[in-house]
């Protein structure tokens, strides 16, 4: 688990794909897309997938508040217990799941994550949501879509499409969780 | 984490911290409409109980079920052991059915350790004789951390029949690991023999005088007086025990209003704990029960969810 520490963290190796300003612009655009698609902020709930999805969801909510003047509820949805590869690795502790007070029943839920890759995380998130309520609509917003889907899942809002090889690593670092900001590929 | 949970000594401080963090997430499931997580789907957990138990057994059963494991209860009475089968044959038979975990309570100290040598499944000790009851210690400490925050430097007072208490033995290990200062209080007849050397080694204090200790307590843990011991000459009469070592209404008044009162249950009201204390706003007794399910979910999850060894 990475948390901001005393010394400035070292930059990940590789090429910078998005810097702090690119991320800010992408999130602003995603926020506008969400409003456009939903015709306003009515009934919206943002659910971030821990760890970095939660920070991104909060940033999107801040932008929605700026443009629409509406506080959109934000929650976090952990998928650890719903992973399909639980048995292939040592047991990991779950991260917090917290739903906004109004719940998700009948709402338009926008799932927020940092990277969309195989699609398995999103599948797990849909299963997890199934146990928590029944939204009217579920949409998906991601900062980076790097391709290589293994399931029939696509994102509704994408910060950046990033063609990548399977052997490459995509690293997202956010100020609130990592103490630095950017997306790297190596 | 080790493959089995036989003793609180199997757990490092990091393991305990991890178990508590997971338990906190599991705790939320109790408030959900759909109380089900898929993490242990397809796993089989057998509760093998050779001693009477309501809360521990049902707690493990609910924990397993909420994690989607298939959970089956076998009690000593009515099992083949009552027909003369040896413990070894009983557990080997059960293990051969394809079991992933065996939760076991047995009247003999060390039974769970012994069984863990015989079978491949994970063994969880749910109480062995007067030896250990690790999940009870975990849920007690977890309940206290939810009330008090960190236990570092906190003064926990454990009162009651220490000689026969496995809860106390596991609690000492757990609480001292978490940095708590523990004082154990009992009448001389119920203080374990050799407690002086033990308390020096494990770093806890002993006392025969409850009234002297209570004012500095940050938490009080009352142990059950086991009815079957009352005729053993350990104390003259139940009334005398209550006067000397019970958490009476008068003693309750000497406790701070935020001092949690714990009891592993089942309680003998009027004996080791007065109704006023058991039902006080500061009582944590029902929280312990709900924490018990969360802790057992956490233990089952960490022992069973990961990569098969």
Short mmCIF file of N, CA, C and O in Angstrom, two decimals, chain A residues 2 18 29 46 49 57 59-60 64 69 71 81 107 110 126 134 138 141 148 151 156 165:
data_model
loop_
_atom_site.label_atom_id
_atom_site.label_comp_id
_atom_site.label_asym_id
_atom_site.label_seq_id
_atom_site.Cartn_x
_atom_site.Cartn_y
_atom_site.Cartn_z
N UNK A 2 0.56 2.21 -0.84
CA UNK A 2 1.40 3.39 -0.93
C UNK A 2 0.69 4.58 -0.30
O UNK A 2 -0.47 4.84 -0.56
N UNK A 18 0.67 10.94 -19.34
CA UNK A 18 -0.14 12.07 -18.92
C UNK A 18 0.58 12.75 -17.76
O UNK A 18 1.04 12.07 -16.84
N UNK A 29 -13.00 17.04 -18.72
CA UNK A 29 -13.80 16.60 -19.87
C UNK A 29 -14.75 15.47 -19.47
O UNK A 29 -15.93 15.49 -19.81
N UNK A 46 -21.31 8.71 -7.67
CA UNK A 46 -19.99 8.29 -8.15
C UNK A 46 -19.42 7.26 -7.20
O UNK A 46 -19.36 7.50 -5.99
N UNK A 49 -13.39 2.86 -7.32
CA UNK A 49 -12.85 1.55 -6.97
C UNK A 49 -11.49 1.77 -6.31
O UNK A 49 -10.60 2.36 -6.92
N UNK A 57 -12.82 9.76 -8.28
CA UNK A 57 -14.25 10.03 -8.13
C UNK A 57 -14.47 11.33 -7.36
O UNK A 57 -15.33 12.14 -7.72
N UNK A 59 -12.44 13.87 -7.24
CA UNK A 59 -12.07 15.01 -8.09
C UNK A 59 -13.19 15.30 -9.10
O UNK A 59 -13.48 16.46 -9.38
N UNK A 60 -13.78 14.25 -9.64
CA UNK A 60 -14.88 14.46 -10.60
C UNK A 60 -16.06 15.14 -9.88
O UNK A 60 -16.65 16.09 -10.41
N UNK A 64 -18.05 18.57 -10.78
CA UNK A 64 -19.50 18.62 -10.98
C UNK A 64 -20.10 19.71 -10.10
O UNK A 64 -21.00 20.45 -10.52
N UNK A 69 -23.14 23.19 -9.56
CA UNK A 69 -23.54 23.64 -8.23
C UNK A 69 -24.28 22.58 -7.44
O UNK A 69 -25.05 22.89 -6.54
N UNK A 71 -23.97 18.92 -5.18
CA UNK A 71 -23.10 17.95 -4.52
C UNK A 71 -23.51 16.54 -4.94
O UNK A 71 -24.55 16.05 -4.53
N UNK A 81 -13.14 -8.98 -2.52
CA UNK A 81 -13.79 -10.25 -2.20
C UNK A 81 -14.54 -10.83 -3.40
O UNK A 81 -15.06 -11.93 -3.34
N UNK A 107 -30.53 4.87 -8.69
CA UNK A 107 -29.64 5.96 -9.09
C UNK A 107 -28.91 5.62 -10.39
O UNK A 107 -28.95 4.49 -10.87
N UNK A 110 -21.97 6.00 -11.57
CA UNK A 110 -20.79 6.03 -12.43
C UNK A 110 -19.63 5.40 -11.66
O UNK A 110 -19.20 5.92 -10.63
N UNK A 126 -19.27 -4.97 -10.74
CA UNK A 126 -20.70 -5.14 -11.05
C UNK A 126 -21.31 -6.19 -10.13
O UNK A 126 -22.43 -6.03 -9.63
N UNK A 134 -29.72 -1.88 -6.36
CA UNK A 134 -30.05 -2.00 -7.78
C UNK A 134 -30.13 -0.62 -8.41
O UNK A 134 -31.18 0.02 -8.36
N UNK A 138 -25.77 1.88 -14.79
CA UNK A 138 -24.37 1.89 -14.35
C UNK A 138 -23.50 2.30 -15.53
O UNK A 138 -23.63 1.76 -16.63
N UNK A 141 -16.35 5.18 -15.92
CA UNK A 141 -15.39 6.22 -16.30
C UNK A 141 -13.99 5.78 -15.86
O UNK A 141 -13.80 5.35 -14.73
N UNK A 148 -6.72 -4.63 -24.39
CA UNK A 148 -6.53 -6.02 -24.00
C UNK A 148 -7.66 -6.55 -23.13
O UNK A 148 -7.44 -7.22 -22.13
N UNK A 151 -13.04 -9.52 -21.31
CA UNK A 151 -14.48 -9.67 -21.09
C UNK A 151 -15.19 -8.61 -21.92
O UNK A 151 -14.61 -7.57 -22.24
N UNK A 156 -17.60 4.09 -20.69
CA UNK A 156 -18.42 5.16 -21.28
C UNK A 156 -17.63 6.46 -21.40
O UNK A 156 -17.87 7.26 -22.28
N UNK A 165 1.32 -2.68 -25.21
CA UNK A 165 1.56 -4.12 -25.33
C UNK A 165 1.27 -4.74 -23.98
O UNK A 165 1.40 -4.08 -22.95
#
